[in-house]
Each structure stands twice: as C-alpha cells, then as structure tokens.
Amino acid sequence: MARFRLLPDEQQARSPLLLLWREFSRQHSAMSGLVLFILFFLLALLSPLLTPHDPYLQNDTLLLIAPSWSEQGLVQYPFGTDDLGRDMFSRMLMGARYTFGIALITVIGALLIGLLLGVLAGMSKGLKSSVFNHVLDLALTIPSLLLAIIIVAILGPGLLNTVWAIMLALLPQFVHSIRNAIAEQLNQDYVTAYRLDGASNWQVLTRIILPNIWERLTVTATMALSTAILDIAALGFLGLGAQAPTAEWGAIIADSLDLIYVAPAGVALPGLLIFTAVLSVNLVGDGLRNAMKKRREN
Amino acid sequence: MILYLLRRLFLLVFVFIALSILAFSLGYLFPGNALQNFTGMTDIPAELATQLTAEYRLDSGYIQQYIAYLQRIFSGDWGLSFASKQPLLQEIKILLPATLELAAYALLVSFFVGIPLGIIAAIKPDGIVSRIISTLAIAGYSIPVFWWALLLIMLFSLGLGWLPTAGRIGVLYEIPHITGFMLADILLANSQHQTEALLNALRHILLPTIVLATFPTTVMIRFTRDSMLDVWEQSYIKTARAKGLNRAQVLYRHGLRNALLPVIRQIGLQFSTLITLAMITEVIFSWPGIGRWLIDSIYQRNYPAIQAGLLVISTLVISVNMLTEILHTLFNPLARKR
C-alpha cells in the first residue's frame, strides 16, 4: 500500500456497494436465497391477484380433495382442498402475505424505532445512556413468546396484537446493535476530523455514521426477519396470533392438525413454506455477512 | 473483579425491581378487577373482599400496594390459580423442574454435538465435510420448531411406532415427586421396576430433547465455527505453530480456549429463545412443564398464573444471563477492564 498510485486499479475504483454485490453474487447459496426471497416478496405483494380461487370461499361439494399429484386430485386444485372445501393453493399463496409480509412490516417497524432509540442511546453519554441500557437488558430477557402471552392477555388474541409483541421482542437487539455500531464509529479518526471541521452532531450522524452502519443493520434485520417469521407462525399455530379463518401458514397447520391422517399435505405444505421462507432469509443474511467479510479482506 | 461483581449485583437488583414493577402493574393491566387478579379468587364474598382489600392495601396508593405485593412475593403467598384454585407457588414448584430438565438436556446435547461439529467445520472451511455441516446447521436454524416436532412424531411415533408421543413417563409407573427431575426421581424411588421405568422415561424424553436441541445445536455449530475461524487467524496461533506445536496441540492449548469464550456468552444470550422454544415443544409433546401451563393459562384467561409465570421465567432467564456473563468475565481477563 506504500506505493503511490495516481489512479487506483479497476478493482478498487468500484463503489463499496458494487464490491459487496460482486462478493455476494459469487456465492451460489446466497444467490438462490435471494431469488427465493424476491419470489416470496412478490408473492406477498401480489398474492390477491395470483390466487386462482377465493381462499375463503367454502365449497361443500369439494371437501378434502387430494392434491393433484394423487389419483383422486383435480387439476384445478393443485394442493387439494381442506375440510371446508377451501382451495389450499390459494390459501398458501395468501399465507405469504400474512406470514412473510407481516413479518417484513414488523421488522421494518422495529428497525425504525430501534434506529431512533439506538441513535439516542449511542449519541448520549453518562447516566442517561446507562439507565437506558439496563432497561433494555430487562426487555432482552423476557422470552418473545412470554411477551406475546402477556400482550395477548391484555389486548386479546389477534394477528395485530402479536405483531406488537414481536416488535417489542425484536427491538432490544436492534437498539443494541445500532448503539454498538455508533459507539464504534464515534471512535474513528474521520469522525474527529469531521468534528474539527465544525460538523454538528446531526451532520456527523447523517453523513458519516448512518452510511457506515447500514450494511450491518441489514444483516441484523435479516436475522430479525427470520425470527419474526418463525414467531408469527408459532403464535398462529398456538392460536394466539392469526385467528382461524385467516390463511396464515401457522394457523393453517393448526387447522389441519386434526386431519393429519386424512390430509397430511395440509400440515406438510405450510410447514415447508415457512421453512423455505426462513431459509431464504437466512441464506441472504449469511451471504451478506460473508460478502462483507471478504470485501474487508481484499 | 470484586468491583465488577458489585456492579453486576447492583444491576441485578435494579432489573429485579423493574421486573417486579412490571409484574405488579399487570394486575391492573389485565382485564377484570385488580383484587381478583392479585388473589386469584373469582367470586369473593363482600365481607372477605373488604378484608382482603385492607390486607392487600388496595385502598391506599400504588406504592403501598406495590410494597404489599413484594412482601407477599417474598413470603410465598403468590395467590391462587383461577383454573385449579391451588396456590400458584405450589403449582410452579411441581412444573418448573420438568421444564428445567428438558432445557438442560437440550443444552447438554447442543454442547456435545454442536461444539465438536463446529470445530470440525472450522478445520477445513472449504472442505466437503464443512459444507455438509454448514448446510445442516442453516437448515436446522430455519426449521419452525412446531413443524419439526410434528414431522418427528409422524415418523417415529405414528409411522414406525418406536417412541411415545406425549408425557414424561408411561402411566403404569408411579414415581413419587422428590426433586421433580424425572430421571433423578426414578433413581431415588428405589422400586423394583427401576430399570424399566428409567428406559420408559428415556424413551419419552428422547423426541422432545431432539426437537428442542435443534436450535441451540445449530447456533453452537455456527458460533463455534465462526469463532474458531476468527481465532485461527490470530498471530498467537502462528507463533505457537512456529514454536513447533502440532495442530492438535495448538487447537487444544490456544485455539479452543480462546474460541470457546464467546460461546459461553452465547448460551446466556440464546437462553430466552430456548425458553420460547421449550414452551412450544411442551405444548406439542404434552410435557407437563411451565410453558404448557402458561399457554393453557392464556386459553383459560388465568391471569394470576400468567403474572406468576412472568416472574419465574424472567428470573430464570436473568439469572442464567448474569451467570454466563460473570463466567465469561471470570475466564476472560480482557473483558474485565471495561
């Protein structure tokens, strides 16, 4: 590095984001995760347009039709129907909106609140920040399911109420990671230099700190997203979250549980979808982490 | 070190005070009136109500009420359960060991499976073995626990008929409740069918343990692997190699000791997730632990039970958190300076 170069070579002339993408796209697992992630995202956005049947329409002439790959199945109902004659395929598609889409919204909400609180905690010093951290530590120790139980006990069961619980449960890890990232950035020389140039706290935050920590935030957010999907599904399964007719994947599993001998697809398919959704998020998160590490090494 | 412990202790007290305030305020936040929520009695005659109001200081300010609440907690009077009309503390004493037993076995499995696999995966990070382990780890990390439990029940209990689906032990065996830990109780019971009972209990605990251990094991694998790879890059490892130690010696004397330090901490951080998963596992396997009891309580609108459950479970998680952090600091002089 000691050699003076007027023009940096082609590799280093690229923007950090492009370098990150180069490292990311080299990993096959991360790319397949990204493709799946985009698929689920589109599904969550467009599922009402894509469903071949109304997911809530009960058809008593078509009860418990087997999936179309078996002998008794109908081609119009690829995954068969449930015990009320509702099309399973449409319900699965709708489920992406509830389980995946709402998890995404939950994480974005938690991220924004976490950003606000994390910046407040990271930029403040002394007693205020110490008290704040200890309150956070307490929140971190209450298991998310217990938090959900308490909120459900106060507000009653429902998807929206559990969303609050999950948001609350995710918040501490966001605040922690943002606060640590900011503390790390504040120690850097370029922050001091920028301050000597007369930058205010706000300018330091928006021009230097945020651009430097957003990649780490994305990784934290992917981890939180996988937790959120699993939590929403688990709460739906336990009957605390999404209520019976809602086509949420966890709730569908709970619905089909008593028919597991007659129609095992009703339990197997939504579970597989939850698994795939979480897997895609984790693959993207891992890929990002690896890419960031590799970029730093080069 | 002593100063550090004192600071931790102070923090612990602070956290417990905050926790008890939260638990106390739930008596008012939950639907229904506060007297019912605190006592756990649903229909209270009028004269008893006035007497209890005086005793619980519900007629005076919130601070007096809170102090009275704390006194009741410490004297062991936690109120009654709406559902069973039994003292809550008694119920929890019976239920908690079952949860602890399950969580402890799952943690043990995660140590003995996760850490070695993580080390193996770190030895040749791009090798085929490492890739297989990493793939399994990310799959185990992504699987929804209730679905995984259902799959295993379908396969091993309903399909092959090898293992029972529910409970801690067959109904034929009568094991007196001594410690609350099933395996220990069987060994203490000294009955003539001890071996059969033990085998039966082991068959019952196998599936729940596997299900619950999946998540912590994969966390251990990933964490040990990352931590090992980090340590392996350090210059003291190169120094040790240059001095002539072979790979196994370096691994044991320098690698493991440094790489496993953050792993200790990770146990504390993951413990609250483990409890969440344990609660779901208990529901599916009808395991008579505190998690299933709490989820039943929400179906039954059993508010005093939820309040007590919050206190017990959070205390457990906070203690484990604190313990692992202190252990981490004890083993790692670098962390003490901060």
XYZ file of C-alpha atoms in Angstrom:
636
model
C 0.000 0.000 0.000
C 3.023 2.223 0.390
C 3.352 2.652 -3.374
C 1.800 5.860 -4.571
C -0.866 5.405 -7.221
C -2.434 8.258 -9.065
C -5.210 6.103 -10.458
C -6.367 3.205 -8.318
C -6.717 -0.065 -10.181
C -10.032 -1.114 -11.573
C -10.982 -3.330 -8.638
C -10.724 -0.610 -6.044
C -12.302 2.072 -8.176
C -15.699 0.448 -7.805
C -18.105 1.635 -5.200
C -18.315 -0.348 -1.951
C -21.823 -1.412 -2.854
C -20.694 -2.857 -6.178
C -17.845 -4.671 -4.466
C -20.323 -6.088 -1.989
C -22.554 -7.269 -4.809
C -19.578 -8.932 -6.571
C -18.734 -10.905 -3.452
C -22.383 -11.677 -2.779
C -23.174 -12.918 -6.290
C -20.221 -15.300 -6.184
C -21.943 -17.390 -3.530
C -24.433 -19.784 -5.057
C -26.322 -20.389 -1.824
C -26.748 -16.676 -1.202
C -27.973 -16.084 -4.755
C -30.548 -18.872 -4.566
C -31.626 -17.444 -1.222
C -32.034 -14.040 -2.830
C -34.128 -15.455 -5.686
C -36.403 -17.219 -3.198
C -36.589 -14.090 -1.082
C -37.662 -11.979 -4.072
C -40.232 -14.635 -5.002
C -41.745 -14.564 -1.533
C -41.689 -10.785 -1.561
C -43.547 -10.621 -4.876
C -45.960 -13.253 -3.640
C -46.687 -11.193 -0.533
C -47.321 -8.132 -2.699
C -49.333 -9.733 -5.484
C -50.999 -12.765 -3.903
C -54.608 -11.420 -4.218
C -54.065 -11.166 -7.985
C -52.493 -14.586 -8.291
C -54.903 -16.772 -6.338
C -56.933 -18.979 -8.743
C -59.819 -19.277 -6.226
C -61.065 -17.216 -3.322
C -59.040 -18.523 -0.353
C -62.008 -18.063 1.984
C -64.738 -19.433 -0.288
C -66.198 -22.604 1.241
C -67.381 -25.120 -1.307
C -69.265 -28.037 0.248
C -69.236 -30.106 -2.925
C -65.440 -30.231 -2.940
C -64.450 -31.229 0.599
C -60.989 -32.630 1.264
C -59.892 -33.162 -2.309
C -56.469 -34.762 -2.515
C -53.577 -32.825 -4.062
C -53.421 -33.015 -7.842
C -50.398 -35.338 -7.861
C -52.507 -38.138 -6.412
C -55.054 -40.189 -8.361
C -58.097 -38.528 -6.787
C -56.875 -34.964 -7.226
C -58.282 -32.300 -9.527
C -56.044 -30.245 -11.721
C -57.893 -27.043 -10.805
C -56.891 -27.585 -7.159
C -53.124 -28.248 -7.216
C -52.807 -28.714 -3.437
C -56.353 -30.034 -2.928
C -58.955 -28.522 -0.630
C -59.396 -28.510 3.130
C -62.273 -29.817 5.243
C -64.390 -26.750 4.397
C -63.738 -27.007 0.669
C -61.362 -24.056 0.513
C -58.626 -24.199 -2.105
C -55.321 -24.981 -0.359
C -53.194 -23.486 -3.135
C -54.879 -20.091 -2.849
C -54.596 -20.249 0.923
C -50.873 -20.980 0.672
C -50.399 -18.006 -1.650
C -52.363 -15.760 0.683
C -50.297 -17.043 3.584
C -47.188 -15.429 2.111
C -48.883 -12.097 2.650
C -49.656 -12.839 6.293
C -46.638 -14.748 7.494
C -43.916 -13.282 5.288
C -45.374 -9.853 4.549
C -46.401 -9.031 8.091
C -43.068 -10.290 9.398
C -41.386 -7.894 6.978
C -43.521 -4.985 8.152
C -42.842 -5.921 11.782
C -39.105 -5.909 11.198
C -39.193 -2.596 9.343
C -41.200 -1.085 12.198
C -38.806 -2.472 14.794
C -35.870 -1.244 12.711
C -37.173 2.318 12.533
C -37.987 2.521 16.239
C -34.710 0.781 17.007
C -32.831 3.282 14.876
C -34.385 6.170 16.754
C -33.710 4.699 20.196
C -30.285 3.372 19.208
C -29.179 6.767 17.944
C -30.437 8.404 21.126
C -28.584 5.824 23.227
C -25.442 5.885 21.112
C -25.088 9.653 20.907
C -25.861 10.308 24.576
C -23.398 9.677 27.371
C -23.342 9.068 31.103
C -26.265 8.231 33.331
C -28.964 8.578 30.703
C -27.372 6.002 28.441
C -26.579 3.670 31.344
C -30.171 3.634 32.641
C -31.385 3.135 29.112
C -29.144 0.118 28.594
C -30.309 -1.548 31.755
C -33.946 -1.172 30.826
C -33.044 -2.749 27.502
C -31.288 -5.627 29.217
C -34.507 -6.339 31.080
C -36.524 -6.324 27.868
C -33.973 -8.643 26.293
C -34.534 -11.252 28.976
C -38.273 -11.697 28.566
C -38.773 -14.535 26.054
C -40.732 -13.393 22.998
C -43.483 -15.967 23.497
C -43.978 -14.857 27.100
C -44.163 -11.236 25.951
C -46.740 -12.260 23.364
C -48.739 -14.120 26.018
C -48.788 -11.043 28.244
C -49.844 -8.744 25.414
C -52.497 -11.207 24.273
C -53.762 -11.406 27.857
C -54.091 -7.622 27.982
C -55.381 -6.903 24.468
C -56.883 -10.241 23.437
C -55.663 -12.615 20.695
C -55.177 -11.430 17.127
C -52.524 -11.018 14.483
C -52.054 -7.290 15.080
C -51.612 -7.683 18.834
C -48.941 -10.324 18.379
C -47.221 -8.054 15.881
C -46.755 -5.537 18.702
C -45.365 -8.275 20.899
C -42.909 -9.445 18.267
C -41.861 -5.876 17.508
C -41.235 -5.297 21.184
C -39.260 -8.523 21.406
C -37.114 -7.626 18.383
C -36.472 -4.051 19.461
C -33.690 -4.648 22.030
C -31.394 -6.454 19.592
C -31.746 -3.617 17.089
C -31.040 -0.961 19.693
C -28.061 -2.927 20.994
C -26.502 -3.441 17.606
C -27.122 0.159 16.489
C -25.744 1.547 19.718
C -22.606 -0.592 19.491
C -22.095 0.304 15.845
C -22.421 4.011 16.611
C -20.045 3.773 19.570
C -17.520 2.085 17.293
C -17.916 4.754 14.620
C -17.575 7.623 17.084
C -14.083 6.385 17.963
C -12.883 6.634 14.371
C -10.429 9.325 13.360
C -12.522 10.510 10.443
C -15.333 11.403 12.843
C -12.937 13.507 14.902
C -11.637 15.136 11.734
C -15.141 15.890 10.596
C -15.970 17.367 14.001
C -12.890 19.580 13.806
C -14.231 20.833 10.517
C -17.164 22.107 12.528
C -19.741 19.408 11.895
C -22.668 19.225 14.276
C -23.933 16.027 15.875
C -26.675 15.773 13.265
C -24.219 16.112 10.394
C -21.873 13.521 11.894
C -24.830 11.174 12.262
C -26.339 11.553 8.806
C -23.211 11.998 6.706
C -20.802 9.618 8.376
C -22.370 7.231 10.849
C -25.502 6.118 9.047
C -23.820 5.409 5.683
C -21.208 3.383 7.548
C -23.552 1.242 9.615
C -26.432 0.496 7.270
C -24.873 -2.704 5.935
C -24.549 -4.078 9.432
C -28.116 -3.033 10.060
C -29.253 -5.034 7.060
C -27.601 -8.144 8.463
C -29.268 -7.593 11.838
C -32.572 -7.053 10.039
C -32.331 -10.347 8.154
C -31.702 -12.173 11.406
C -34.675 -10.401 12.942
C -36.822 -11.237 9.923
C -36.206 -14.963 10.287
C -37.122 -14.729 13.977
C -40.236 -12.726 13.125
C -41.482 -15.248 10.557
C -40.929 -18.133 12.976
C -42.652 -16.238 15.802
C -45.689 -15.232 13.744
C -46.104 -18.794 12.536
C -45.644 -20.253 16.017
C -48.166 -17.847 17.535
C -50.611 -18.622 14.727
C -50.105 -22.316 15.407
C -50.780 -21.855 19.120
C -53.953 -19.903 18.334
C -52.673 -16.684 19.902
C -51.890 -14.857 16.671
C -53.829 -15.063 13.430
C -57.315 -16.412 14.137
C -58.989 -19.397 12.484
C -60.204 -18.360 9.023
C -57.101 -16.270 8.284
C -54.835 -18.029 5.808
C -51.691 -17.649 7.895
C -49.319 -20.608 7.476
C -49.028 -21.422 11.186
C -52.795 -21.159 11.652
C -53.353 -23.439 8.629
C -51.127 -26.083 10.243
C -53.136 -25.843 13.463
C -56.356 -26.120 11.412
C -55.257 -29.200 9.520
C -53.715 -30.922 12.533
C -56.813 -32.971 13.371
C -56.950 -34.221 9.795
C -53.299 -35.190 9.657
C -54.106 -38.828 8.755
C -56.625 -37.934 6.026
C -54.839 -34.970 4.515
C -51.166 -34.826 5.558
C -50.493 -32.235 2.838
C -52.353 -29.644 4.947
C -49.641 -29.916 7.603
C -46.683 -30.640 5.363
C -47.040 -27.855 2.794
C -47.442 -24.765 5.013
C -44.586 -26.019 7.179
C -42.419 -26.449 4.119
C -43.283 -22.908 3.034
C -42.381 -21.443 6.429
C -39.143 -23.403 6.342
C -38.319 -22.181 2.819
C -39.134 -18.579 3.657
C -36.933 -18.592 6.766
C -34.197 -20.445 4.896
C -34.167 -17.860 2.109
C -33.862 -15.040 4.633
C -31.051 -16.806 6.475
C -29.186 -17.566 3.252
C -29.351 -13.921 2.217
C -28.213 -12.813 5.680
C -25.308 -15.257 5.736
C -24.339 -14.305 2.189
C -24.288 -10.628 3.107
C -22.178 -11.292 6.163
C -19.679 -13.353 4.178
C -19.547 -10.787 1.401
C -18.837 -8.001 3.873
C -16.071 -10.049 5.440
C -14.491 -10.875 2.082
C -14.677 -7.263 0.940
C -12.878 -6.148 4.070
C -10.145 -8.715 3.487
C -9.442 -7.543 -0.060
C -13.132 -8.224 39.882
C -14.932 -7.501 43.156
C -15.942 -4.085 41.869
C -17.236 -5.770 38.726
C -19.274 -8.262 40.759
C -20.711 -5.459 42.872
C -21.755 -3.581 39.764
C -23.386 -6.696 38.373
C -25.170 -7.239 41.668
C -26.439 -3.679 41.622
C -27.666 -4.165 38.080
C -29.354 -7.425 39.096
C -31.228 -5.697 41.911
C -32.279 -2.917 39.558
C -33.527 -5.382 36.960
C -35.462 -7.381 39.537
C -37.127 -4.229 40.854
C -38.144 -3.270 37.320
C -39.411 -6.794 36.717
C -41.497 -6.824 39.889
C -42.984 -3.430 39.000
C -43.956 -4.846 35.613
C -45.500 -7.939 37.204
C -47.327 -5.811 39.751
C -48.750 -3.465 37.114
C -50.093 -6.460 35.188
C -52.626 -6.914 37.995
C -54.169 -3.664 36.815
C -53.484 -4.042 33.103
C -55.166 -7.430 32.769
C -58.945 -7.425 32.274
C -61.074 -7.910 35.369
C -60.606 -6.178 38.700
C -57.288 -5.952 40.458
C -58.407 -7.766 43.611
C -59.340 -10.867 41.607
C -56.121 -10.735 39.629
C -53.966 -10.453 42.750
C -55.751 -13.009 44.920
C -56.761 -15.430 42.193
C -60.234 -15.829 43.703
C -63.048 -15.363 41.199
C -66.099 -14.840 43.381
C -65.239 -13.181 46.648
C -67.969 -12.610 49.281
C -68.443 -8.945 50.252
C -67.050 -9.123 53.812
C -63.995 -11.087 52.637
C -63.498 -8.560 49.846
C -63.211 -5.653 52.300
C -60.865 -7.686 54.491
C -58.678 -8.649 51.517
C -58.675 -5.101 50.174
C -57.309 -3.961 53.503
C -54.784 -6.769 53.585
C -53.592 -6.133 50.019
C -53.679 -2.353 50.695
C -55.724 -1.856 47.541
C -57.403 1.131 49.203
C -54.132 3.053 49.588
C -51.743 4.409 46.934
C -49.912 2.380 44.312
C -46.619 2.497 46.179
C -48.083 0.922 49.325
C -49.794 -1.668 47.141
C -46.514 -2.455 45.456
C -44.735 -2.859 48.792
C -47.506 -5.163 49.998
C -47.146 -7.112 46.746
C -43.404 -7.509 47.271
C -43.990 -8.713 50.838
C -46.438 -11.325 49.589
C -43.994 -12.487 46.892
C -41.207 -12.939 49.436
C -43.415 -14.674 51.993
C -44.511 -17.169 49.351
C -48.129 -16.094 49.056
C -48.440 -15.772 45.278
C -52.216 -16.027 45.112
C -54.369 -18.789 43.667
C -54.778 -20.050 40.143
C -58.134 -19.182 38.537
C -58.311 -22.611 36.945
C -57.385 -25.029 39.708
C -57.832 -22.867 42.855
C -54.457 -24.136 44.048
C -51.675 -21.880 45.370
C -49.601 -20.782 42.376
C -46.224 -21.222 44.019
C -47.061 -24.865 44.756
C -48.033 -25.477 41.136
C -44.911 -23.807 39.818
C -42.692 -25.859 42.136
C -44.068 -29.008 40.529
C -43.952 -27.718 36.946
C -40.662 -25.855 36.790
C -38.334 -28.873 37.212
C -39.933 -30.541 34.173
C -39.090 -27.526 32.014
C -35.620 -27.238 33.504
C -34.986 -30.925 32.870
C -35.973 -30.626 29.223
C -33.990 -27.422 28.684
C -30.941 -28.844 30.462
C -30.846 -31.989 28.311
C -31.290 -29.908 25.167
C -28.414 -27.641 26.201
C -26.222 -30.649 27.002
C -26.959 -32.172 23.602
C -26.149 -28.869 21.955
C -22.768 -28.793 23.721
C -21.774 -32.316 22.926
C -22.977 -32.231 19.352
C -22.697 -28.574 18.393
C -19.222 -27.697 19.624
C -17.365 -30.689 18.111
C -19.208 -30.257 14.817
C -18.356 -26.570 14.822
C -14.692 -27.353 15.397
C -14.684 -29.954 12.627
C -16.320 -27.470 10.278
C -13.660 -24.895 11.088
C -10.678 -27.167 10.398
C -11.153 -27.128 6.634
C -13.611 -24.317 5.988
C -13.994 -25.065 2.286
C -13.938 -28.856 2.542
C -16.879 -31.098 1.790
C -17.436 -32.066 5.447
C -17.557 -28.447 6.463
C -20.058 -27.664 3.733
C -22.343 -30.503 4.809
C -22.209 -29.366 8.431
C -22.916 -25.757 7.470
C -25.847 -26.781 5.298
C -27.332 -28.882 8.086
C -26.781 -26.025 10.515
C -28.570 -23.461 8.388
C -31.439 -25.893 7.764
C -31.771 -26.588 11.489
C -31.632 -22.867 12.148
C -34.535 -22.222 9.766
C -36.933 -25.012 10.639
C -40.072 -23.999 12.565
C -39.915 -25.946 15.830
C -43.582 -26.986 15.931
C -43.462 -28.355 12.391
C -40.224 -30.211 13.087
C -41.828 -31.747 16.171
C -44.876 -32.825 14.151
C -42.666 -34.377 11.461
C -40.702 -36.376 14.015
C -43.909 -37.520 15.747
C -45.333 -38.564 12.379
C -42.212 -40.548 11.578
C -41.113 -42.111 14.858
C -44.327 -42.325 16.833
C -47.153 -42.757 14.353
C -45.255 -44.220 11.400
C -42.695 -46.512 12.978
C -44.239 -46.726 16.440
C -40.870 -46.637 18.175
C -41.361 -43.758 20.565
C -44.304 -42.412 22.604
C -45.887 -39.121 21.546
C -46.687 -37.437 24.830
C -45.923 -37.131 28.510
C -42.870 -37.752 30.669
C -43.356 -41.408 31.561
C -45.855 -44.206 30.941
C -48.966 -44.127 33.135
C -48.136 -47.564 34.561
C -45.209 -46.236 36.539
C -45.796 -44.299 39.684
C -42.863 -42.134 40.533
C -43.027 -40.049 43.721
C -42.249 -36.372 43.261
C -38.997 -35.735 45.125
C -36.749 -33.457 43.103
C -39.126 -33.010 40.190
C -36.453 -34.222 37.773
C -37.866 -37.441 36.369
C -34.642 -39.379 35.903
C -33.336 -38.400 39.341
C -36.682 -39.279 40.925
C -36.653 -42.734 39.360
C -33.173 -43.401 40.685
C -34.204 -42.179 44.132
C -37.502 -44.078 44.151
C -35.797 -47.451 44.549
C -38.705 -49.502 43.269
C -38.378 -52.978 41.786
C -39.123 -51.802 38.249
C -36.439 -49.153 38.299
C -34.703 -50.141 35.063
C -37.953 -50.435 33.115
C -39.134 -47.077 34.431
C -35.833 -45.494 33.525
C -35.944 -46.869 29.993
C -39.534 -45.744 29.623
C -38.706 -42.231 30.796
C -35.741 -42.086 28.425
C -37.940 -43.098 25.515
C -40.345 -40.320 26.459
C -37.672 -37.669 26.715
C -35.828 -38.553 23.513
C -38.056 -36.817 20.954
C -38.686 -33.583 22.903
C -34.963 -33.289 23.577
C -34.085 -33.731 19.919
C -36.680 -31.174 18.878
C -35.645 -28.628 21.470
C -31.916 -29.213 20.950
C -32.075 -28.498 17.222
C -31.960 -24.739 17.516
C -29.249 -24.370 20.190
C -27.143 -27.023 18.461
C -27.164 -25.155 15.179
C -26.397 -21.906 16.979
C -23.459 -23.635 18.679
C -22.189 -25.031 15.378
C -22.326 -21.682 13.618
C -20.905 -19.775 16.513
C -18.090 -22.206 17.300
C -17.141 -22.339 13.638
C -17.046 -18.561 13.204
C -15.222 -18.087 16.466
C -12.663 -20.800 15.603
C -12.019 -19.264 12.193
C -11.512 -15.890 13.857
C -9.073 -17.224 16.420
C -7.222 -19.273 13.820
C -6.239 -16.031 12.068
C -4.674 -14.523 15.200
C -0.951 -14.060 15.415
C -0.555 -16.061 18.630
C -1.691 -19.136 16.739
C 1.033 -18.546 14.158
C 3.528 -18.030 16.977
C 2.507 -21.297 18.585
C 2.802 -23.107 15.257
C 6.189 -21.523 14.640
C 7.368 -22.722 18.042
C 6.766 -26.256 16.844
C 3.459 -27.281 18.353
C 1.464 -29.580 16.125
C -2.078 -28.829 15.005
C -3.771 -30.773 17.786
C -1.676 -29.088 20.465
C -2.340 -25.627 19.068
C -6.018 -26.430 18.795
C -6.253 -27.595 22.373
C -3.941 -25.152 24.145
C -4.584 -21.935 22.241
C -7.415 -22.372 19.787
C -10.195 -23.880 21.855
C -9.626 -21.831 24.971
C -9.979 -18.607 23.092
C -12.629 -19.714 20.652
C -14.987 -21.129 23.269
C -15.027 -17.943 25.346
C -17.649 -16.151 23.247
C -19.600 -19.413 23.116
C -20.184 -19.221 26.891
C -21.681 -15.813 26.419
C -23.847 -17.032 23.589
C -25.574 -19.507 25.915
C -26.827 -16.655 28.024
C -27.976 -14.664 25.024
C -29.796 -17.616 23.469
C -31.422 -18.779 26.694
C -34.569 -16.725 26.278
C -35.074 -18.142 22.768
C -34.539 -21.595 24.211
C -37.308 -20.998 26.749
C -39.669 -19.808 23.997
C -38.940 -22.966 22.030
C -39.285 -25.104 25.148
C -42.760 -23.694 25.704
C -43.836 -24.677 22.170
C -42.203 -28.097 22.471
C -44.008 -28.717 25.745
C -47.370 -27.932 24.143
C -46.794 -30.401 21.324
C -45.461 -33.242 23.453
C -47.898 -32.589 26.336
C -44.871 -32.196 28.570
C -46.155 -31.126 31.985
C -43.870 -28.108 32.292
C -44.338 -24.441 32.971
C -44.542 -23.494 29.287
C -47.559 -25.656 28.553
C -49.121 -24.450 31.794
C -48.655 -20.822 30.731
C -50.132 -21.378 27.284
C -53.068 -23.220 28.856
C -53.406 -20.245 31.204
C -53.910 -17.882 28.308
C -56.661 -20.108 26.874
C -58.320 -20.182 30.307
C -57.815 -16.450 30.950
C -55.910 -17.430 34.067
C -54.325 -14.026 34.760
C -52.681 -14.715 38.143
C -50.876 -17.680 36.570
C -49.512 -15.522 33.747
C -48.307 -12.971 36.267
C -46.520 -15.631 38.307
C -45.147 -17.258 35.159
C -43.633 -13.953 34.066
C -41.854 -13.595 37.408
C -40.477 -17.132 37.461
C -39.408 -17.407 33.839
C -37.848 -13.952 33.686
C -35.995 -14.558 36.927
C -34.676 -17.795 35.473
C -33.544 -16.147 32.243
C -31.994 -13.166 34.027
C -30.087 -15.435 36.403
C -28.743 -17.578 33.566
C -27.804 -14.443 31.632
C -25.995 -12.972 34.588
C -24.268 -16.236 35.424
C -22.909 -16.755 31.923
C -21.748 -13.162 31.765
C -19.918 -13.476 35.075
C -18.370 -16.775 33.970
C -17.313 -15.159 30.717
C -15.646 -12.324 32.596
C -14.047 -14.730 35.023
C -12.406 -16.688 32.221
C -11.567 -13.688 30.091
C -9.397 -11.044 31.798
C -9.744 -8.761 28.766
C -13.459 -8.312 29.414
C -12.846 -7.220 32.999
C -11.225 -3.934 32.094
C -14.395 -2.421 30.734
